[in-house]
Short mmCIF file of C-alpha atoms and ligand atoms in Angstrom, two decimals:
data_model
loop_
_atom_site.label_atom_id
_atom_site.label_comp_id
_atom_site.label_asym_id
_atom_site.label_seq_id
_atom_site.Cartn_x
_atom_site.Cartn_y
_atom_site.Cartn_z
CA MET A 1 -1.41 -14.05 18.73
CA ASP A 2 -0.56 -10.32 19.28
CA VAL A 3 3.70 -9.77 19.03
CA THR A 4 4.22 -6.09 20.78
CA ARG A 5 6.85 -4.05 19.32
CA ARG A 6 9.34 -4.78 21.91
CA GLU A 7 8.85 -8.59 21.41
CA PHE A 8 9.02 -8.15 18.01
CA LEU A 9 12.84 -6.55 18.66
CA ALA A 10 13.45 -9.03 20.46
CA GLY A 11 13.81 -11.33 17.73
CA ALA A 12 15.63 -8.80 15.55
CA GLY A 13 17.61 -11.80 14.67
CA ARG A 14 14.44 -13.34 12.61
CA LEU A 15 13.80 -9.63 11.82
CA GLY A 16 17.45 -8.71 10.36
CA LEU A 17 17.07 -12.40 7.95
CA ALA A 18 14.30 -11.85 6.82
CA VAL A 19 14.43 -8.45 5.11
CA GLY A 20 18.19 -8.73 4.45
CA GLY A 21 17.34 -11.26 2.08
CA VAL A 22 15.51 -8.72 0.61
CA CYS A 23 18.09 -5.79 0.44
CA ALA A 24 21.00 -6.65 2.90
CA ALA A 25 22.92 -3.39 2.39
CA LEU A 26 19.76 -1.56 4.14
CA SER A 27 18.83 -3.70 6.79
CA SER A 28 19.76 -3.84 10.32
CA PRO A 29 23.95 -4.01 11.30
CA ALA A 30 24.32 -7.24 12.68
CA TRP A 31 26.24 -5.75 15.70
CA LEU A 32 22.47 -4.00 16.47
CA LYS A 33 21.05 -7.68 16.49
CA ALA A 34 23.89 -8.61 18.40
CA LEU A 35 23.02 -6.42 21.29
CA GLY A 36 20.58 -7.30 23.97
CA ARG A 37 17.26 -5.98 24.28
CA GLY A 38 17.85 -2.95 26.82
CA ALA A 39 21.11 -1.80 24.72
CA ARG A 40 18.80 -2.18 21.70
CA ASP A 41 15.68 -0.32 23.10
CA VAL A 42 18.36 2.52 24.27
CA TYR A 43 19.84 2.70 20.87
CA ALA A 44 16.58 2.74 19.57
CA ALA A 45 15.66 5.61 21.39
CA THR A 46 18.65 7.88 20.40
CA LYS A 47 17.92 6.63 16.24
CA LEU A 48 14.46 8.31 16.71
CA ASP A 49 15.61 11.63 18.54
CA GLU A 50 18.12 11.58 15.26
CA LEU A 51 15.73 10.80 12.93
CA ALA A 52 13.28 13.35 14.53
CA ARG A 53 16.25 16.28 14.60
CA SER A 54 16.79 15.56 10.85
CA SER A 55 13.59 14.59 9.19
CA PRO A 56 11.98 16.98 6.87
CA LEU A 57 9.06 18.67 7.48
CA ALA A 58 5.50 16.93 5.88
CA ARG A 59 2.86 18.06 3.85
CA TYR A 60 -0.92 17.28 4.58
CA TRP A 61 -1.37 18.38 8.36
CA ILE A 62 -2.96 20.96 10.48
CA SER A 63 -1.78 22.22 13.57
CA THR A 64 -4.06 24.22 16.42
CA GLU A 65 -0.79 27.02 16.50
CA THR A 66 -1.29 27.81 12.86
CA GLU A 67 -2.27 31.24 11.86
CA GLY A 68 -6.00 31.24 10.29
CA ASP A 69 -9.20 29.22 11.16
CA HIS A 70 -7.82 25.45 11.13
CA CYS A 71 -9.15 25.21 14.04
CA SER A 72 -12.33 24.60 12.96
CA ALA A 73 -11.35 21.92 10.65
CA CYS A 74 -11.28 19.63 13.53
CA HIS A 75 -14.36 20.31 15.00
CA VAL A 76 -16.36 19.55 11.89
CA SER A 77 -18.73 17.07 14.00
CA GLU A 78 -19.20 19.94 16.51
CA VAL A 79 -22.47 21.49 16.78
CA THR A 80 -21.21 24.44 19.12
CA TYR A 81 -17.85 24.97 18.05
CA ASP A 82 -16.53 28.32 19.82
CA PRO A 83 -14.11 30.07 17.28
CA ALA A 84 -12.63 31.92 19.80
CA HIS A 85 -11.75 28.53 22.01
CA ARG A 86 -8.09 27.82 22.89
CA HIS A 87 -6.24 24.40 23.91
CA SER A 88 -4.16 24.54 26.40
CA GLU A 89 -1.13 22.33 24.45
CA ALA A 90 -0.18 22.83 20.67
CA LEU A 91 -1.74 19.36 18.94
CA ILE A 92 -1.08 18.32 15.38
CA LYS A 93 -4.04 17.02 12.82
CA CYS A 94 -2.35 14.12 10.38
CA LEU A 95 -4.24 14.74 6.76
CA LEU A 96 -2.69 12.14 5.40
CA CYS A 97 -5.01 9.14 6.03
CA ALA A 98 -8.59 8.37 7.44
CA GLN A 99 -6.46 7.22 10.92
CA ALA A 100 -6.67 11.01 11.35
CA CYS A 101 -4.15 11.16 14.04
CA VAL A 102 -4.12 13.68 16.37
CA LEU A 103 -0.41 14.27 18.27
CA ARG A 104 0.66 16.07 20.93
CA ALA A 105 4.38 17.08 20.79
CA GLY A 106 6.75 14.46 20.75
CA GLU A 107 4.01 11.53 19.62
CA ARG A 108 3.91 9.67 16.57
CA GLY A 109 0.84 8.32 14.02
CA ARG A 110 -0.20 4.67 14.29
CA CYS A 111 2.02 4.66 11.30
CA ARG A 112 4.84 5.36 13.41
CA ALA A 113 6.12 7.23 10.30
CA ARG A 114 5.31 10.44 11.33
CA MET A 115 5.93 12.33 14.47
CA ASN A 116 4.81 15.96 16.16
CA VAL A 117 8.22 17.33 16.26
CA SER A 118 7.99 20.84 18.39
CA GLY A 119 4.47 21.42 17.20
CA GLU A 120 5.47 20.76 13.44
CA MET A 121 4.73 17.10 11.79
CA ARG A 122 7.98 15.45 10.43
CA SER A 123 8.06 12.32 7.73
CA LEU A 124 10.60 10.45 9.92
CA VAL A 125 10.92 7.96 6.74
CA TYR A 126 11.38 10.66 4.07
CA GLY A 127 14.63 8.92 2.31
CA ARG A 128 14.72 6.03 4.23
CA PRO A 129 13.78 3.47 1.98
CA ILE A 130 14.25 -0.57 4.01
CA THR A 131 14.04 -2.27 1.14
CA ILE A 132 14.59 -2.22 -2.19
CA HIS A 133 14.20 -5.07 -5.18
CA VAL A 134 13.79 -4.94 -8.76
CA ASP A 135 10.39 -7.47 -9.54
CA PRO A 136 8.75 -8.35 -12.77
CA ILE A 137 5.32 -5.97 -12.65
CA GLU A 138 2.93 -8.94 -12.57
CA LYS A 139 4.15 -9.67 -8.93
CA LYS A 140 2.10 -5.92 -7.75
CA PRO A 141 -0.10 -7.66 -8.95
CA PHE A 142 -0.40 -5.26 -12.57
CA TYR A 143 -1.77 -7.49 -15.08
CA HIS A 144 -3.32 -4.90 -17.49
CA PHE A 145 0.33 -2.13 -17.28
CA LEU A 146 2.91 -2.50 -19.47
CA PRO A 147 2.98 -6.46 -19.20
CA GLY A 148 6.61 -7.90 -18.49
CA SER A 149 8.10 -4.95 -17.54
CA ALA A 150 10.57 -4.88 -14.68
CA ALA A 151 9.35 -2.53 -11.69
CA TYR A 152 12.17 -1.40 -9.27
CA SER A 153 9.85 -1.70 -6.07
CA LEU A 154 10.81 -0.06 -2.93
CA ALA A 155 8.99 0.48 0.70
CA THR A 156 10.46 2.34 4.34
CA SER A 157 8.78 1.11 7.56
CA GLY A 158 5.28 1.92 8.62
CA CYS A 159 1.61 1.61 7.65
CA PRO A 160 -1.48 2.86 8.95
CA LEU A 161 -3.53 -0.50 9.14
CA HIS A 162 -2.74 -3.58 11.25
CA CYS A 163 -3.88 -6.24 9.45
CA ARG A 164 -3.50 -9.53 11.26
CA PHE A 165 -2.86 -11.65 8.05
CA CYS A 166 0.21 -8.98 6.67
CA GLN A 167 2.40 -10.43 4.27
CA ASN A 168 4.70 -7.73 4.68
CA TRP A 169 4.86 -7.47 8.55
CA GLU A 170 8.56 -7.04 9.13
CA ILE A 171 8.01 -3.92 7.35
CA SER A 172 4.74 -2.52 7.68
CA GLN A 173 4.61 -2.83 11.54
CA ILE A 174 7.86 -1.57 12.56
CA ALA A 175 9.25 1.58 13.40
CA PRO A 176 12.18 3.80 10.79
CA GLU A 177 14.49 3.61 14.18
CA ASP A 178 14.56 -0.14 14.05
CA TYR A 179 17.01 0.39 11.07
CA ASP A 180 19.92 1.41 10.14
CA ALA A 181 18.44 2.85 6.47
CA ARG A 182 20.88 5.33 5.01
CA TYR A 183 19.46 8.69 3.78
CA THR A 184 18.79 8.01 -0.45
CA ALA A 185 17.76 11.36 -2.37
CA PRO A 186 14.63 10.97 -5.20
CA ASP A 187 16.91 11.28 -7.36
CA VAL A 188 19.15 8.82 -6.52
CA ILE A 189 16.11 6.64 -6.60
CA ALA A 190 15.42 7.60 -10.22
CA SER A 191 19.17 6.76 -11.47
CA SER A 192 19.16 3.69 -10.01
CA ALA A 193 16.00 2.12 -11.37
CA VAL A 194 17.14 3.25 -14.84
CA GLU A 195 21.32 1.69 -13.57
CA ARG A 196 18.75 -1.59 -13.20
CA ARG A 197 16.82 -1.44 -16.77
CA ALA A 198 13.65 -0.84 -14.61
CA PRO A 199 11.35 1.52 -16.76
CA VAL A 200 8.82 1.09 -14.11
CA ILE A 201 9.10 2.29 -10.27
CA ALA A 202 6.78 0.41 -7.76
CA PHE A 203 5.65 1.65 -4.44
CA THR A 204 4.98 -1.41 -2.57
CA TYR A 205 5.68 -3.33 0.35
CA ASN A 206 4.76 -1.60 3.17
CA GLU A 207 1.95 0.98 3.03
CA PRO A 208 3.96 3.79 0.89
CA THR A 209 1.01 6.51 1.96
CA VAL A 210 3.03 7.01 4.99
CA PHE A 211 5.99 7.97 2.50
CA THR A 212 4.02 10.12 0.67
CA GLU A 213 6.08 12.85 0.47
CA TYR A 214 8.78 10.85 -0.29
CA MET A 215 6.72 9.39 -3.42
CA LEU A 216 6.11 12.55 -5.01
CA ASP A 217 9.87 13.55 -4.88
CA ILE A 218 10.75 10.39 -6.74
CA ALA A 219 7.76 10.37 -9.73
CA ALA A 220 9.03 13.94 -10.41
CA ALA A 221 12.50 12.95 -10.37
CA ALA A 222 10.82 9.70 -12.37
CA LYS A 223 9.69 11.49 -15.19
CA THR A 224 12.55 13.37 -16.36
CA GLN A 225 14.25 10.20 -16.80
CA GLY A 226 11.28 9.11 -18.76
CA LEU A 227 10.04 6.37 -15.99
CA ARG A 228 6.77 5.67 -14.82
CA CYS A 229 5.67 5.11 -11.22
CA VAL A 230 3.20 2.39 -10.04
CA LEU A 231 1.67 2.63 -6.34
CA VAL A 232 0.42 -0.80 -4.70
CA SER A 233 -1.88 0.60 -1.92
CA CYS A 234 -4.43 -0.05 0.85
CA GLY A 235 -6.56 3.08 -0.24
CA PHE A 236 -6.80 4.40 3.33
CA MET A 237 -5.28 7.83 2.19
CA ASN A 238 -7.09 10.91 1.85
CA GLU A 239 -8.88 13.54 -1.41
CA GLN A 240 -6.00 15.65 -1.54
CA PRO A 241 -3.31 13.67 -0.52
CA LEU A 242 -4.84 10.73 -3.19
CA SER A 243 -5.21 13.49 -5.90
CA ASP A 244 -1.69 14.88 -5.60
CA MET A 245 -0.44 10.77 -6.63
CA CYS A 246 -3.26 10.41 -9.27
CA ASP A 247 -0.94 13.45 -10.83
CA ALA A 248 2.43 12.16 -10.33
CA LEU A 249 1.47 8.51 -10.44
CA ASP A 250 0.73 6.62 -13.69
CA ALA A 251 -1.71 3.36 -12.40
CA ILE A 252 -2.14 2.86 -8.82
CA LYS A 253 -3.84 -0.88 -7.24
CA VAL A 254 -5.64 -0.71 -4.26
CA ASP A 255 -6.61 -3.49 -2.18
CA LEU A 256 -10.21 -3.99 -1.13
CA LYS A 257 -9.85 -6.48 1.52
CA GLY A 258 -13.25 -7.24 2.06
CA PHE A 259 -16.69 -6.22 1.86
CA SER A 260 -17.40 -5.27 5.18
CA PRO A 261 -16.82 -2.76 7.58
CA ASP A 262 -16.82 -5.03 10.63
CA PHE A 263 -14.07 -7.15 8.84
CA TYR A 264 -12.15 -4.19 8.36
CA ARG A 265 -12.25 -3.06 12.22
CA LYS A 266 -11.62 -6.66 13.25
CA VAL A 267 -9.01 -7.75 10.93
CA CYS A 268 -7.08 -4.84 9.85
CA SER A 269 -7.62 -1.84 12.01
CA ALA A 270 -9.61 -0.07 10.03
CA GLU A 271 -12.61 1.08 7.91
CA LEU A 272 -14.18 0.55 4.55
CA GLN A 273 -15.48 3.28 3.37
CA PRO A 274 -12.25 5.44 2.99
CA VAL A 275 -11.44 2.73 0.95
CA LEU A 276 -14.22 2.49 -1.27
CA ARG A 277 -14.05 6.45 -1.66
CA SER A 278 -10.37 6.07 -2.74
CA ILE A 279 -11.29 3.59 -5.76
CA ARG A 280 -13.99 5.56 -6.84
CA GLN A 281 -11.95 9.12 -6.79
CA ILE A 282 -8.72 7.18 -8.35
CA SER A 283 -11.52 5.16 -11.11
CA ARG A 284 -13.09 8.78 -11.78
CA ARG A 285 -9.86 10.49 -11.86
CA GLY A 286 -8.82 8.02 -14.94
CA THR A 287 -6.03 6.87 -13.37
CA HIS A 288 -4.89 2.95 -14.52
CA LEU A 289 -6.79 1.33 -11.99
CA GLU A 290 -6.40 -2.63 -10.64
CA LEU A 291 -8.03 -4.35 -7.54
CA VAL A 292 -6.76 -7.15 -5.24
CA ASN A 293 -9.03 -9.15 -2.95
CA LEU A 294 -7.04 -11.36 -0.73
CA VAL A 295 -9.48 -14.41 0.06
CA VAL A 296 -8.82 -15.34 3.27
CA PRO A 297 -10.49 -18.56 4.45
CA THR A 298 -13.58 -18.29 6.92
CA LEU A 299 -13.39 -14.13 7.49
CA ASN A 300 -13.62 -13.01 4.35
CA ASP A 301 -15.02 -15.87 1.51
CA SER A 302 -18.63 -15.93 2.15
CA GLU A 303 -20.91 -16.06 -1.14
CA ALA A 304 -22.50 -12.96 0.18
CA MET A 305 -19.32 -10.96 0.62
CA LEU A 306 -17.83 -11.93 -2.60
CA SER A 307 -21.18 -10.71 -4.72
CA ASP A 308 -21.58 -7.58 -2.84
CA LEU A 309 -17.72 -6.81 -3.09
CA CYS A 310 -18.37 -7.64 -7.14
CA ASP A 311 -21.55 -5.71 -7.53
CA TRP A 312 -20.26 -2.79 -6.09
CA VAL A 313 -17.23 -2.96 -8.53
CA ALA A 314 -19.27 -3.66 -11.62
CA GLY A 315 -21.79 -0.63 -10.47
CA GLU A 316 -19.33 2.07 -9.43
CA LEU A 317 -16.79 1.47 -11.94
CA GLY A 318 -17.67 -0.78 -14.82
CA PRO A 319 -16.84 -4.09 -16.43
CA ASP A 320 -12.98 -3.03 -17.55
CA VAL A 321 -11.18 -2.75 -13.80
CA PRO A 322 -9.11 -5.94 -13.50
CA VAL A 323 -9.92 -7.52 -10.06
CA HIS A 324 -7.09 -10.71 -8.60
CA PHE A 325 -8.55 -12.86 -5.94
CA THR A 326 -5.62 -13.74 -4.32
CA ARG A 327 -4.58 -17.05 -2.42
CA PHE A 328 -4.26 -16.55 1.37
CA HIS A 329 -1.39 -18.48 2.67
CA PRO A 330 -0.73 -18.69 6.85
CA GLU A 331 1.02 -15.39 8.23
CA TYR A 332 1.28 -12.95 11.09
CA GLN A 333 -1.22 -13.72 13.25
CA LEU A 334 -3.44 -16.11 11.38
CA LEU A 335 -1.22 -19.03 11.40
CA ASN A 336 -4.55 -21.25 12.62
CA LEU A 337 -6.05 -20.56 9.26
CA SER A 338 -5.40 -22.65 5.95
CA PRO A 339 -4.55 -21.60 2.51
CA THR A 340 -7.67 -20.62 0.50
CA PRO A 341 -8.91 -23.70 -1.29
CA VAL A 342 -8.45 -22.98 -5.29
CA ALA A 343 -12.07 -24.14 -5.39
CA ALA A 344 -13.04 -20.86 -2.97
CA LEU A 345 -10.86 -18.56 -6.03
CA GLU A 346 -12.43 -20.11 -9.08
CA ARG A 347 -15.86 -19.97 -7.08
CA ALA A 348 -15.13 -15.59 -6.69
CA ARG A 349 -13.70 -15.33 -10.41
CA SER A 350 -16.87 -16.67 -11.73
CA VAL A 351 -19.24 -14.70 -9.60
CA ALA A 352 -17.20 -11.94 -10.68
CA MET A 353 -17.77 -12.96 -14.43
CA SER A 354 -21.77 -13.41 -13.77
CA LYS A 355 -21.94 -9.78 -12.92
CA GLY A 356 -19.83 -8.80 -15.63
CA ILE A 357 -16.77 -8.52 -14.34
CA HIS A 358 -14.39 -8.65 -17.74
CA TYR A 359 -10.80 -9.30 -16.02
CA ALA A 360 -11.00 -11.58 -12.89
CA TYR A 361 -8.44 -13.52 -11.79
CA VAL A 362 -7.20 -16.25 -9.98
CA GLY A 363 -3.68 -14.87 -8.33
CA ASN A 364 -0.69 -16.33 -6.45
CA VAL A 365 -1.46 -20.00 -8.06
CA PRO A 366 0.88 -20.22 -10.72
CA GLY A 367 -0.45 -22.38 -13.51
CA HIS A 368 -3.95 -21.75 -13.04
CA GLU A 369 -6.29 -20.64 -16.37
CA GLY A 370 -7.48 -17.78 -14.10
CA ASN A 371 -3.83 -16.30 -14.44
CA HIS A 372 -4.58 -15.54 -18.51
CA THR A 373 -6.41 -12.69 -19.83
CA TYR A 374 -9.25 -13.29 -22.13
CA CYS A 375 -11.03 -10.89 -24.62
CA PRO A 376 -14.14 -9.86 -23.56
CA GLY A 377 -15.47 -10.06 -27.51
CA CYS A 378 -14.62 -13.32 -28.69
CA GLY A 379 -13.43 -15.30 -25.42
CA LYS A 380 -9.53 -16.07 -26.75
CA MET A 381 -6.83 -16.03 -24.45
CA VAL A 382 -4.79 -12.57 -25.58
CA ILE A 383 -1.74 -12.74 -22.81
CA GLN A 384 -1.15 -15.89 -21.15
CA ARG A 385 0.67 -16.14 -17.91
CA SER A 386 2.05 -18.59 -15.21
CA GLY A 387 2.36 -16.27 -12.20
CA PHE A 388 4.55 -13.71 -12.87
CA LEU A 389 6.05 -15.01 -16.35
CA ILE A 390 4.38 -13.68 -19.41
CA GLY A 391 3.85 -16.32 -22.18
CA GLU A 392 1.97 -15.57 -25.44
CA VAL A 393 0.69 -12.12 -26.17
CA HIS A 394 -2.30 -11.64 -28.48
CA ILE A 395 -2.50 -7.98 -28.10
CA THR A 396 -1.96 -5.33 -30.73
CA HIS A 397 -2.28 -1.08 -30.09
CA GLY A 398 -4.23 -2.53 -26.99
CA SER A 399 -6.72 -4.44 -29.22
CA CYS A 400 -7.18 -8.29 -29.38
CA GLU A 401 -5.35 -9.52 -32.44
CA PHE A 402 -8.39 -11.98 -32.82
CA CYS A 403 -11.45 -9.90 -33.29
CA GLY A 404 -10.01 -6.13 -32.54
CA THR A 405 -12.26 -5.89 -29.14
CA LYS A 406 -10.26 -3.07 -27.39
CA ILE A 407 -8.69 -4.78 -24.21
CA ALA A 408 -8.13 -2.00 -21.17
CA GLY A 409 -5.08 -1.27 -19.61
CA VAL A 410 -1.99 0.52 -20.29
CA TRP A 411 0.01 -1.34 -23.19
CA SER A 412 2.52 0.95 -24.25
S1 SF4 B 501 -0.59 9.02 7.80
FE1 SF4 B 501 0.14 7.59 10.10
S2 SF4 B 501 -0.49 9.87 11.04
FE2 SF4 B 501 -1.46 10.44 9.63
S3 SF4 B 501 -3.32 10.16 10.17
FE3 SF4 B 501 -2.63 8.17 8.69
S4 SF4 B 501 -1.83 6.42 10.46
FE4 SF4 B 501 -2.18 8.65 11.37
ZN1 ZN B 502 -9.99 23.34 18.56
ZN1 ZN B 503 -11.28 -10.86 -29.30
#
């Protein structure tokens, strides 16, 4: 079942409910939801005009109009590139993520969050969060980063991917003009996190890469207030923006959605290789990294695929990157599938441990023994969890209290 944006807008009442539950103050106003479809489309077009006029310049793009040698960057694979050639119209290429959108004036990228406005790339989502919520950091999930911390979590609209199982599709698959999000400056976000007593700001829910400029500015403001910042991402960004994120952020969680190019193409409208490149880059930079693999019945749960995934993780990243195998629940366009059997998650965890991965978890199954952290030295439980709740903790100065083995992570 494909849901077009138009059909989706037609269900705006439901949308208001879904996101309003998270952050009523920032969701579509009631009068907008009450409008007919035609009037809502006119409203959206006007709103988009307004956004296009008021949005700040984006980073990470090149244009055929820019002085210098920029055009050659788009023609890298052409054997006979003529440096003297001219384009009949001005084009922009976005360098933020691996979708590599090329946009004519007035067009938007696949994420809907960036637009060619009169030959310049503008970020339509800068300063426009549509949901803000304080969550336990375990919900992201981060299990090896300041356990038990409150994470002030925010998202804008937009995502470069289109995952058929997306749990946050009401946010990720909509356009910025579908919401009446008021402008919120980066330092206001940081102060608000302090007021809510959250030591961590999490960029999450949609794909935060689409609001990289806002994220980096918030992270700079957060640093001055002594806060840490973490990112929950699909890992589809390009190397330069990711390098800037690694400079600014304290931890990154990447969804490694399946270990097959075919799965990425058919189920996520994306590619596997850029994600692997990002994971490797984060690991080499030494930024705290955790991985999630949502195990979707029949699509990415084969023994062979899980085994290849674990081989790659163990071989490329070593044994210390936590890997969460999380349970799928029927969502969005995959309502026909059943939730992941717990036995499949247990099997995935066993495969990971048999490949030498030290911290493999069963996620989205509260109370399961695979929620806890075990010491790789003595095998004893060092962090007890049930879902997002923390129980006993037996880690002191980053080491197991029982045998002194170092437990990988950021603990203070
Ligand atoms: S960030 Fe958006 S506009 Fe840029 S390449 Fe990715 S999908 Fe396209
Ligand atoms: Zn060209
Ligand atoms: Zn131990």
